[in-house]
CSV table of C-alpha atoms and ligand atoms in Angstrom, one decimal:
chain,number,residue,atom,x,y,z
A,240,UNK,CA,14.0,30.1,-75.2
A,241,UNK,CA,16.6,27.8,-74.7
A,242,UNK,CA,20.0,29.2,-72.4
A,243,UNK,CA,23.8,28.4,-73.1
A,244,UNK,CA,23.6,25.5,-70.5
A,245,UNK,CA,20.5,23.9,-72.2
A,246,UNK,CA,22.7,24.1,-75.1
A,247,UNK,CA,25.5,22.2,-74.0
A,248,UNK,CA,23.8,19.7,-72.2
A,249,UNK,CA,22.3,18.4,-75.3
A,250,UNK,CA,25.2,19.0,-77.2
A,251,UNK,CA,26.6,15.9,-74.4
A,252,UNK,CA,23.4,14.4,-74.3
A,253,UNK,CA,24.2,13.8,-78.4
A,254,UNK,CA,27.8,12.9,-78.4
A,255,UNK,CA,29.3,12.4,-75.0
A,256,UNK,CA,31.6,14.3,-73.4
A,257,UNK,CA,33.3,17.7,-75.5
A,258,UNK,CA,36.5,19.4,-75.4
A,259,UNK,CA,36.5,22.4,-73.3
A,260,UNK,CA,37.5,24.2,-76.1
A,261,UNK,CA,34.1,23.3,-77.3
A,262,UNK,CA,32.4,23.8,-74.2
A,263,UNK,CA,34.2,27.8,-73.5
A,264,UNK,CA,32.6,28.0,-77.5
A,265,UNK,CA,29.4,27.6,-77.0
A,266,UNK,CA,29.7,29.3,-73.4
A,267,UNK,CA,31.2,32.9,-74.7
A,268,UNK,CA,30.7,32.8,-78.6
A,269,UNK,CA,27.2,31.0,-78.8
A,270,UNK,CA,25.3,33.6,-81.7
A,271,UNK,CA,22.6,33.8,-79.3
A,272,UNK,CA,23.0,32.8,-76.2
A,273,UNK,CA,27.1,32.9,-75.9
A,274,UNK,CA,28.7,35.3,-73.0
A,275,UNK,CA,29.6,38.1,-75.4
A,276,UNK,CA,27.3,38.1,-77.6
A,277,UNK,CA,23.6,38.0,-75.5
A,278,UNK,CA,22.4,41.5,-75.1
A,279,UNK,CA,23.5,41.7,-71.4
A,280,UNK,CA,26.6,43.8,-71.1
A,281,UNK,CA,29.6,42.2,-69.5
A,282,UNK,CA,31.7,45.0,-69.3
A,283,UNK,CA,31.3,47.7,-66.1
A,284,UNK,CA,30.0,48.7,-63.0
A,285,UNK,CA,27.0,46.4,-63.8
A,286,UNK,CA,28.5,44.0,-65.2
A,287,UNK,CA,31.3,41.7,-64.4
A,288,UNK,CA,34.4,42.8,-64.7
A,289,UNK,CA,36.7,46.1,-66.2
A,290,UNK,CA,38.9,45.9,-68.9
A,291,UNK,CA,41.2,49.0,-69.1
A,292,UNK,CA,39.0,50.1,-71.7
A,293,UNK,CA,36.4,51.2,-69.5
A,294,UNK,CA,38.9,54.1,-67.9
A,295,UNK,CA,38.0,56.7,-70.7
A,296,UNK,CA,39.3,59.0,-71.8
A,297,UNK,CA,43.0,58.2,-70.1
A,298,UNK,CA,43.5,55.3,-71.6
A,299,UNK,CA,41.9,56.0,-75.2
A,300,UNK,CA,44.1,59.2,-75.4
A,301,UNK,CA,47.1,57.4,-74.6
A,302,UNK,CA,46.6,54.8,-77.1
A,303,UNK,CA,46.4,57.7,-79.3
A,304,UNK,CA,49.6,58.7,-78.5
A,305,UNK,CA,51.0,55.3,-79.3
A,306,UNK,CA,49.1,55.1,-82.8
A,307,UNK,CA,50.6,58.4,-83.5
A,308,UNK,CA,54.3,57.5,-82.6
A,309,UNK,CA,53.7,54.2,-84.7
A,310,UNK,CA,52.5,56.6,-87.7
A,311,UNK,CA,55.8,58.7,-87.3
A,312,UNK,CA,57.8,55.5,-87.3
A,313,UNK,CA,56.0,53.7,-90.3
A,314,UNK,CA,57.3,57.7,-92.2
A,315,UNK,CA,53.3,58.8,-91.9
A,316,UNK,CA,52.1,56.7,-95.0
A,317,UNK,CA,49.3,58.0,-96.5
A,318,UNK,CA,46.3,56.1,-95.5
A,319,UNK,CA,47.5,55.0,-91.9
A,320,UNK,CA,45.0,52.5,-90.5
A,321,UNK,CA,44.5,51.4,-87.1
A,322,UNK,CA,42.2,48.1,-86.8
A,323,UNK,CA,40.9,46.9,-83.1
A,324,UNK,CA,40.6,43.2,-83.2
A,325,UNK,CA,38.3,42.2,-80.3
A,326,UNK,CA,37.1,45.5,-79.8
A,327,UNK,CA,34.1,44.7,-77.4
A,328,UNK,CA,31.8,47.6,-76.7
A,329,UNK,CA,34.2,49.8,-78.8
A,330,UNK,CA,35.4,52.8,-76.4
A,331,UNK,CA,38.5,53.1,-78.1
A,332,UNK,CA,36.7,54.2,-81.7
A,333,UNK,CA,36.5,58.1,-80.3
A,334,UNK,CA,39.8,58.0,-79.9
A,335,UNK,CA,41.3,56.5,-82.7
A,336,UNK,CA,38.7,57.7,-85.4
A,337,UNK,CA,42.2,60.4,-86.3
A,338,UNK,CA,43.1,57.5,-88.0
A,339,UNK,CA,41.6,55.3,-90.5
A,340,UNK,CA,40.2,52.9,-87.8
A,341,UNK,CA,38.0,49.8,-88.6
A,342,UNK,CA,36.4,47.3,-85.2
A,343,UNK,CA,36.5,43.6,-85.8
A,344,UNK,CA,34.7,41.6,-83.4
A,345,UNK,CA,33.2,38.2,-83.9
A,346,UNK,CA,30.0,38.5,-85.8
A,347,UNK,CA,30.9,42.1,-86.7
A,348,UNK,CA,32.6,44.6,-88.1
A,349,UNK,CA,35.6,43.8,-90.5
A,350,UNK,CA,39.5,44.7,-91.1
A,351,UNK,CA,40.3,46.4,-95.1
A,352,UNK,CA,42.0,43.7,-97.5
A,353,UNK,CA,45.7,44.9,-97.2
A,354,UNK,CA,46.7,47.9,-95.0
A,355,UNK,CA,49.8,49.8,-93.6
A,356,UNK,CA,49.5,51.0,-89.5
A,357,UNK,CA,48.4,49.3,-86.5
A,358,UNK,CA,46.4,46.2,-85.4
A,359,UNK,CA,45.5,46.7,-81.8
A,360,UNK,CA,44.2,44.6,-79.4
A,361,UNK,CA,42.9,45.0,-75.9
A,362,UNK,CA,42.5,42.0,-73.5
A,363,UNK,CA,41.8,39.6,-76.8
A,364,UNK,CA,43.5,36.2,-76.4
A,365,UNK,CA,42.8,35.7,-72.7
A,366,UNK,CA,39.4,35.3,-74.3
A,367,UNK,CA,39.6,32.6,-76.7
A,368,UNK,CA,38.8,29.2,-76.4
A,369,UNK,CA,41.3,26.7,-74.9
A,370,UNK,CA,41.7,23.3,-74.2
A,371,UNK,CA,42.7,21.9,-70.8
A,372,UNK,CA,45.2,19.2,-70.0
A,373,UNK,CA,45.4,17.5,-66.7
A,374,UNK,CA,48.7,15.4,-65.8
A,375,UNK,CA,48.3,12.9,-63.3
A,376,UNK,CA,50.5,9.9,-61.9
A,377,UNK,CA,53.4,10.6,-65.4
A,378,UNK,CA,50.2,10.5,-68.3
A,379,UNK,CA,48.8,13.3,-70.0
A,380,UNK,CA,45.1,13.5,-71.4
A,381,UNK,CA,42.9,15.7,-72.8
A,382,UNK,CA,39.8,16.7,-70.1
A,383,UNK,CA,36.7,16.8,-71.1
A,384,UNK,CA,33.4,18.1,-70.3
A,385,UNK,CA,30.5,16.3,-69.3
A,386,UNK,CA,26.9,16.0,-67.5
A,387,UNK,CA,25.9,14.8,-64.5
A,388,UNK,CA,23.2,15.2,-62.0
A,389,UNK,CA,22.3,18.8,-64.2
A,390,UNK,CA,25.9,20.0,-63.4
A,391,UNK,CA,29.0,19.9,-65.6
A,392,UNK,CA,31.9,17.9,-64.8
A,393,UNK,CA,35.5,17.2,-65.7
A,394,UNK,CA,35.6,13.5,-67.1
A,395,UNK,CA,39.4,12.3,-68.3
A,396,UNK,CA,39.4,12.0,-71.7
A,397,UNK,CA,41.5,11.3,-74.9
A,398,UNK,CA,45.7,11.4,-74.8
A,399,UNK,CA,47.1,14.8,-75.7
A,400,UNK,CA,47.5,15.0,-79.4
A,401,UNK,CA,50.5,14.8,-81.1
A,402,UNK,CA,51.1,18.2,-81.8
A,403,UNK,CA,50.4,19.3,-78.3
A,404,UNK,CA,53.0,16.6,-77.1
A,405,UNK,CA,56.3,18.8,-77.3
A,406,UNK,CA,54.3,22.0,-75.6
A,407,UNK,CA,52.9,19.5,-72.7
A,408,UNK,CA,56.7,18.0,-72.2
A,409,UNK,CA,57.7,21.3,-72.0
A,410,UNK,CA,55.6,22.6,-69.4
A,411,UNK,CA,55.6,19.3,-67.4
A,412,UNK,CA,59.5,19.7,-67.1
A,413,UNK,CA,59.3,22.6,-65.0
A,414,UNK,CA,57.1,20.8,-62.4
A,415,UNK,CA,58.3,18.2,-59.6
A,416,UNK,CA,57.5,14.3,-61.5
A,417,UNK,CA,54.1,13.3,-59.7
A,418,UNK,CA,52.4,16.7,-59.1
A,419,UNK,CA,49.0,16.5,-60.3
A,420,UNK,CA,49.4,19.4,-63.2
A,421,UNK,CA,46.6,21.0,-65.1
A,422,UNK,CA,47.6,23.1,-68.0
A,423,UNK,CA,45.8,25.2,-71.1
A,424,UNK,CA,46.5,24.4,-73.9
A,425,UNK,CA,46.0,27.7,-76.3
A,426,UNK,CA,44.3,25.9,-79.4
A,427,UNK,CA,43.0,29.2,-80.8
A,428,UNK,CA,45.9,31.7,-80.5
A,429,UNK,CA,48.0,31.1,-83.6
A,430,UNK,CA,44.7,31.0,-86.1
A,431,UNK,CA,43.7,34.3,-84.5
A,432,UNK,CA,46.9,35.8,-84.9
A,433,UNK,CA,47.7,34.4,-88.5
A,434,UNK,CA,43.9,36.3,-89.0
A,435,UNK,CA,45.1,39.7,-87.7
A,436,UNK,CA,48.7,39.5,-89.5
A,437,UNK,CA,47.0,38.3,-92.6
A,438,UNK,CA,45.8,41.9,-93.9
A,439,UNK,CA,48.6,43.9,-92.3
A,440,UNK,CA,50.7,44.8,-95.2
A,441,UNK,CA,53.7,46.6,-93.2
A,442,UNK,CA,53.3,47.3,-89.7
A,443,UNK,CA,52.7,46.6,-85.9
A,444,UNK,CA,50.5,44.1,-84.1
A,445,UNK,CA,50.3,45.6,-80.3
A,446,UNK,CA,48.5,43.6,-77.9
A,447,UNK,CA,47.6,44.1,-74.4
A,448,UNK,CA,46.8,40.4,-71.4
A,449,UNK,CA,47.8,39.4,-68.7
A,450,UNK,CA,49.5,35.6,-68.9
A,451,UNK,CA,53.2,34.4,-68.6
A,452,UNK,CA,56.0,33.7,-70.0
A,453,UNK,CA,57.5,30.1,-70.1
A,454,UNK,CA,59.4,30.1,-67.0
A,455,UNK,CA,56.6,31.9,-65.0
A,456,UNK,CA,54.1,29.1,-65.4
A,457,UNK,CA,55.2,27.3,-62.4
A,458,UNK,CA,53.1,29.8,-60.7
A,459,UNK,CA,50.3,27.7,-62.3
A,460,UNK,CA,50.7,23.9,-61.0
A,461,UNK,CA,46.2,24.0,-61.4
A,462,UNK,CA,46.0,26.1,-64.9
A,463,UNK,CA,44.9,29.7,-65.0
A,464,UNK,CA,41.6,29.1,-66.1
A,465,UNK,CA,39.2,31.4,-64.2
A,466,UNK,CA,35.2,32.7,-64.3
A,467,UNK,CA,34.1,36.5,-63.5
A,468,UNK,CA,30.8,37.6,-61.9
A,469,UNK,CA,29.4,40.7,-60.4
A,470,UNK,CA,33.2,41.6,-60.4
A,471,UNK,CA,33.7,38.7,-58.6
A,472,UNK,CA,36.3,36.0,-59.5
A,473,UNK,CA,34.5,32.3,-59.4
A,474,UNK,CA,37.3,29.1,-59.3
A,475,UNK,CA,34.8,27.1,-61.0
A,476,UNK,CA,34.2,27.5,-65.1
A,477,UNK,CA,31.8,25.0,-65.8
A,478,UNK,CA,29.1,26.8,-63.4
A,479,UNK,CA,26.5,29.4,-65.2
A,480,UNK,CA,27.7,28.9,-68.9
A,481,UNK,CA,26.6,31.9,-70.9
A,482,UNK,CA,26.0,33.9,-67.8
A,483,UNK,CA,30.0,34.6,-66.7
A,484,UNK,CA,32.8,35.1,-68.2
A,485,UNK,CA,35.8,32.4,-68.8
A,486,UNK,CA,39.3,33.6,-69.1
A,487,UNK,CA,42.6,31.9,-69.5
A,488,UNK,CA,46.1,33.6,-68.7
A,489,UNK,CA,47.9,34.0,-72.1
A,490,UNK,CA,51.3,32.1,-72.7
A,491,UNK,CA,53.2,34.9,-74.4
A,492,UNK,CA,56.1,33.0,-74.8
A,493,UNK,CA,53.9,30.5,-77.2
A,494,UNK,CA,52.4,33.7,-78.5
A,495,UNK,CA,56.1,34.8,-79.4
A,496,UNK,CA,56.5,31.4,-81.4
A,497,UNK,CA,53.5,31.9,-83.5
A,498,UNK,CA,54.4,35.3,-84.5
A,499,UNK,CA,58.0,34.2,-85.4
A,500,UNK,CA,56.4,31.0,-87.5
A,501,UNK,CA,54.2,33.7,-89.1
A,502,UNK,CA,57.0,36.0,-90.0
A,503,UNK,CA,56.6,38.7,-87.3
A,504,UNK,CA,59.6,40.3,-85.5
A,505,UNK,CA,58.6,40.6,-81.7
A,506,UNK,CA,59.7,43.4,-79.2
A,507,UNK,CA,60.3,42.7,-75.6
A,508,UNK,CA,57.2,42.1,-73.6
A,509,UNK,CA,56.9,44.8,-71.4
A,510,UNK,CA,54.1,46.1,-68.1
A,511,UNK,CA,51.1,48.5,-69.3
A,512,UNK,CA,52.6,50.8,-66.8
A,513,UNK,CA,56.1,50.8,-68.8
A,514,UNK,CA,54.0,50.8,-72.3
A,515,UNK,CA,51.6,53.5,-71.0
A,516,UNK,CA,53.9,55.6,-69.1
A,517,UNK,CA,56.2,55.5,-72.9
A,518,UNK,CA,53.0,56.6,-74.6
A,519,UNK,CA,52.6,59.6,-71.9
A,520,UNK,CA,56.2,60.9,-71.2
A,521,UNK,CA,56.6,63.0,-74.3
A,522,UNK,CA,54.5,65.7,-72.6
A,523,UNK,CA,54.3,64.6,-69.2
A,524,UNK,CA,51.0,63.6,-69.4
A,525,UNK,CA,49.3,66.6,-70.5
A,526,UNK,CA,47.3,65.7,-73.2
A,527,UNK,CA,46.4,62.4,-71.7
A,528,UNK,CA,45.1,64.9,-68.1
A,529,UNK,CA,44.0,67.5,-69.9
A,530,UNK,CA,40.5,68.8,-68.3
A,531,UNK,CA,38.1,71.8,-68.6
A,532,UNK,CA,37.9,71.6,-64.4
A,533,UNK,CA,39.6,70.7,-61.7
A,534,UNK,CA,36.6,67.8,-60.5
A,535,UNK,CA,37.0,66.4,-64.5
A,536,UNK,CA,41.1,66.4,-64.0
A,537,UNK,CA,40.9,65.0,-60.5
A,538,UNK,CA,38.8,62.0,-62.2
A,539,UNK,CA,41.5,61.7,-65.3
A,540,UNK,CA,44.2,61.4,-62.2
A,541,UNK,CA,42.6,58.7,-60.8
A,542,UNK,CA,42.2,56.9,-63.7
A,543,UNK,CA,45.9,57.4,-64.8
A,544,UNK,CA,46.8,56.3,-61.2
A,545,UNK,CA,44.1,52.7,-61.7
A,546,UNK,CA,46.1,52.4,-65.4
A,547,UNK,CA,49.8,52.2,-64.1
A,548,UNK,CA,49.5,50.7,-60.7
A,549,UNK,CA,46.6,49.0,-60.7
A,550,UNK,CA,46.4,46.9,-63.9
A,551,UNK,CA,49.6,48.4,-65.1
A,552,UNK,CA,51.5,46.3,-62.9
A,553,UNK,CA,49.1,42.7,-64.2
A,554,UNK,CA,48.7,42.9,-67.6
A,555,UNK,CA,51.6,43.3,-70.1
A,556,UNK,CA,52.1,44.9,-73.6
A,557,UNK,CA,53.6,42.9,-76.9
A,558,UNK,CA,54.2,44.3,-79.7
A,559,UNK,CA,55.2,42.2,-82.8
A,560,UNK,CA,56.4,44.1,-86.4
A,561,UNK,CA,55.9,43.2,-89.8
B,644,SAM,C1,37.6,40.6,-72.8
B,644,SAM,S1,36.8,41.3,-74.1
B,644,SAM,C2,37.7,42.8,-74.4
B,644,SAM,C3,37.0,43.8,-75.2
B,644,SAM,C4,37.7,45.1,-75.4
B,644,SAM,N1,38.9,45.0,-76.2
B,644,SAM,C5,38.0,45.8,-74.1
B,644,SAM,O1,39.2,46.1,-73.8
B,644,SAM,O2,37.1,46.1,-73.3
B,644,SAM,C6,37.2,40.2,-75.5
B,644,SAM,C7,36.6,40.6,-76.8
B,644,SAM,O3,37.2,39.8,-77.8
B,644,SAM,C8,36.2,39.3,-78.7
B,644,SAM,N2,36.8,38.2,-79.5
B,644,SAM,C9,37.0,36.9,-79.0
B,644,SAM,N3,37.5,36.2,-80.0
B,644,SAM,C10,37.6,36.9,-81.1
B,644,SAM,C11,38.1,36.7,-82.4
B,644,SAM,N4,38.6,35.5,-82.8
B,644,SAM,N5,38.0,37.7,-83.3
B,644,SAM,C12,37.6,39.0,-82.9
B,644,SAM,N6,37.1,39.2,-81.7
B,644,SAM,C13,37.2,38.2,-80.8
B,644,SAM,C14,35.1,39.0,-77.8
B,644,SAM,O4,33.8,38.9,-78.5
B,644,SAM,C15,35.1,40.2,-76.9
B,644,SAM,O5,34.4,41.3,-77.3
C-alpha cells in the first residue's frame, strides 16, 4: 500500500516541484490515503487535536439555541434547514436533527437543491488548501514543494500571479521593506464559500476559526501555517504528510470580501465566548447545563468553562446573511 508521502514524492518525481496547495491536497484530502479521510480518527483524546465539537453536549445544545433564534428571525418558515458543511465525525447531527439538518463533507453526504435556514460551519476554512508566498529582498514568488534526500523542501518558485498581486501588496504594506515575509494565500476560500451560498435560498452562513483580520496579520511576519500531532503543535508542515494535520489561520477580512462579491451581508466578527455566551443568556444557561446528577453537571460546567475561556477567547464567530 502506498502512503500520502509515497504519493507526493512521485507526484515531484513526475513534474517537479508542486504548489503547496497541491501538496496540503494530497496531504489532507487524498481519497485514500489523505489526513481526513484514512480510517484513523484525527479528532480526540487519541488523536490529534479538539475541535470544539468534541465538548458534547454544551456545545451541540448551544448551537441549538442559535439554530432556534435564527428560525425565529427567518419568521419560522416551514421546512427550516440547518446544513453542516465540513461536518467531520458529525457530533453536532444529535443536536440539530430538530431541524431539517443535512452533513456535507468531502466525499460525503450532500446539502438539498435550494433551502431557507442555516449553513453552519465548525473550524472549516482553516482546513483548506492554501498556497504560500514567501517575500524576500522587495520580490514576491510562489513557494513550492519539492524532494530531496527523502524529505520535502521549500524550493522558490514561480512570481505571484496576477490576481494575487493586489492581496500580496496589501499584506506586504504592513511589514517593515526588507523583512523576509511569508504569507498564505487562501486559494480555496471563495470557491468553498460560493459552494455553501449557492443552495441557500434566504438565510445565514455562520462560521466558526480562528484567523485574523487585516490589520492583525502583522502578528504573522512567517505565515500561520501550522501541523498537529498527538495534540502536539509541529512548526514544520511538510514532515509526515497524511499522518498530521495542516492548518492555516483564516483571513476573515478576505473572507468578508468574498461574501460581499457573492452578495452576502456580513455581521461583525465576534469571540465564540461573545457568540456562545448570546446563544446561552436567554435562560442563563440552563438548558445548555441541564443534568440528571450533580457528577454529569459538574462535567457540562467544565466544558462550558473550556468553550468561553479556553477556545472562546481563540477562535471567532462570522455570520454572513443572505
Ligand atoms: C478541522 S475539521 C472540523 C470538523 C468538524 N466541523 C468539527 O468541528 O469537529 C475540517 C473538516 O472540514 C472538511 N472539509 C474540508 N474541505 C471541505 C470542503 N471543501 N467541503 C466540505 N468539507 C470540507 C474536512 O474533511 C474535515 O472533516
Amino acid at each position: 500500500m502506498r502512503s500520502a508521502a509515497e504519493l507526493l514524492a512521485s507526484e515531484i518525481r513526475g513534474q517537479g516541484p508542486i504548489p503547496f496547495s497541491q501538496f496540503m491536497e494530497t496531504a489532507l484530502y487524498h481519497p485514500e490515503h489523505g489526513y481526513y479521510r484514512s480510517p484513523r480518527d484525527p479528532f480526540g483524546v487519541a488523536g490529534d487535536f479538539y475541535t470544539a465539537s468534541q465538548l458534547q453536549p454544551v456545545f451541540g445544545r448551544l448551537i441549538a439555541a442559535v439554530m432556534r433564534h435564527r428560525c425565529a428571525q427567518l419568521g419560522d418558515p416551514h421546512h427550516f434547514t440547518v446544513v453542516e458543511w465540513g461536518a467531520g465525525r458529525g457530533e453536532l447531527a444529535e443536536h440539530l436533527n430538530a431541524f431539517h439538518h443535512h452533513s456535507v463533507d468531502i466525499g460525503r453526504g450532500g446539502a438539498p437543491d435550494r433551502f431557507e435556514g442555516v449553513v453552519f460551519s465548525n473550524e472549516l476554512f482553516d482546513a483548506l488548501p492554501v498556497d504560500v508566498v514567501r517575500v524576500r529582498h522587495g520580490a514576491a514568488s510562489l513557494m513550492h514543494v519539492g524532494c530531496r534526500d527523502d524529505a520535502f523542501v521549500w524550493i522558490d518558485g514561480p512570481a505571484v500571479p496576477d490576481e494575487w498581486r493586489p492581496y500580496v501588496e496589501r499584506a506586504r504594506a504592513l511589514f517593515p521593506s526588507g523583512e523576509d515575509l511569508w504569507l498564505e494565500l487562501p486559494v480555496r476560500l471563495r470557491d468553498t464559500l460560493a459552494a455553501m451560498a449557492a443552495p441557500l435560498a434566504r438565510g445565514f452562513i455562520i462560521a466558526i476559526d480562528y484567523g485574523y483580520t487585516a490589520p492583525e496579520l502583522v502578528r504573522f511576519p512567517r505565515g500561520t501555517l501550522m501541523s498537529y500531532r498527538r495534540h502536539r503543535a509541529v512548526e514544520d508542515v511538510l514532515r509526515h504528510p497524511g499522518e498530521q494535520d495542516i492548518t492555516a489561520h483564516v483571513p476573515f477580512t478576505h473572507l468578508e470580501a468574498c461574501a460581499a462579491s457573492l452578495g452576502l451581508v456580513s455581521s461583525p466578527l465576534v469571540t465564540l465566548a461573545r457568540f456562545l455566551m448570546d446563544a446561552g443568556e436567554p435562560d442563563q444557561f440552563a438548558s445548555a447545563l441541564a443534568a440528571p446528577d450533580e457528577r454529569q453537571a459538574l462535567r457540562l460546567r467544565l466544558q462550558l468553562k473550556s468553550l468561553l475561556f479556553g477556545m472562546g477567547a481563540t477562535y471567532r464567530c462570522i455570520t454572513f446573511r443572505r
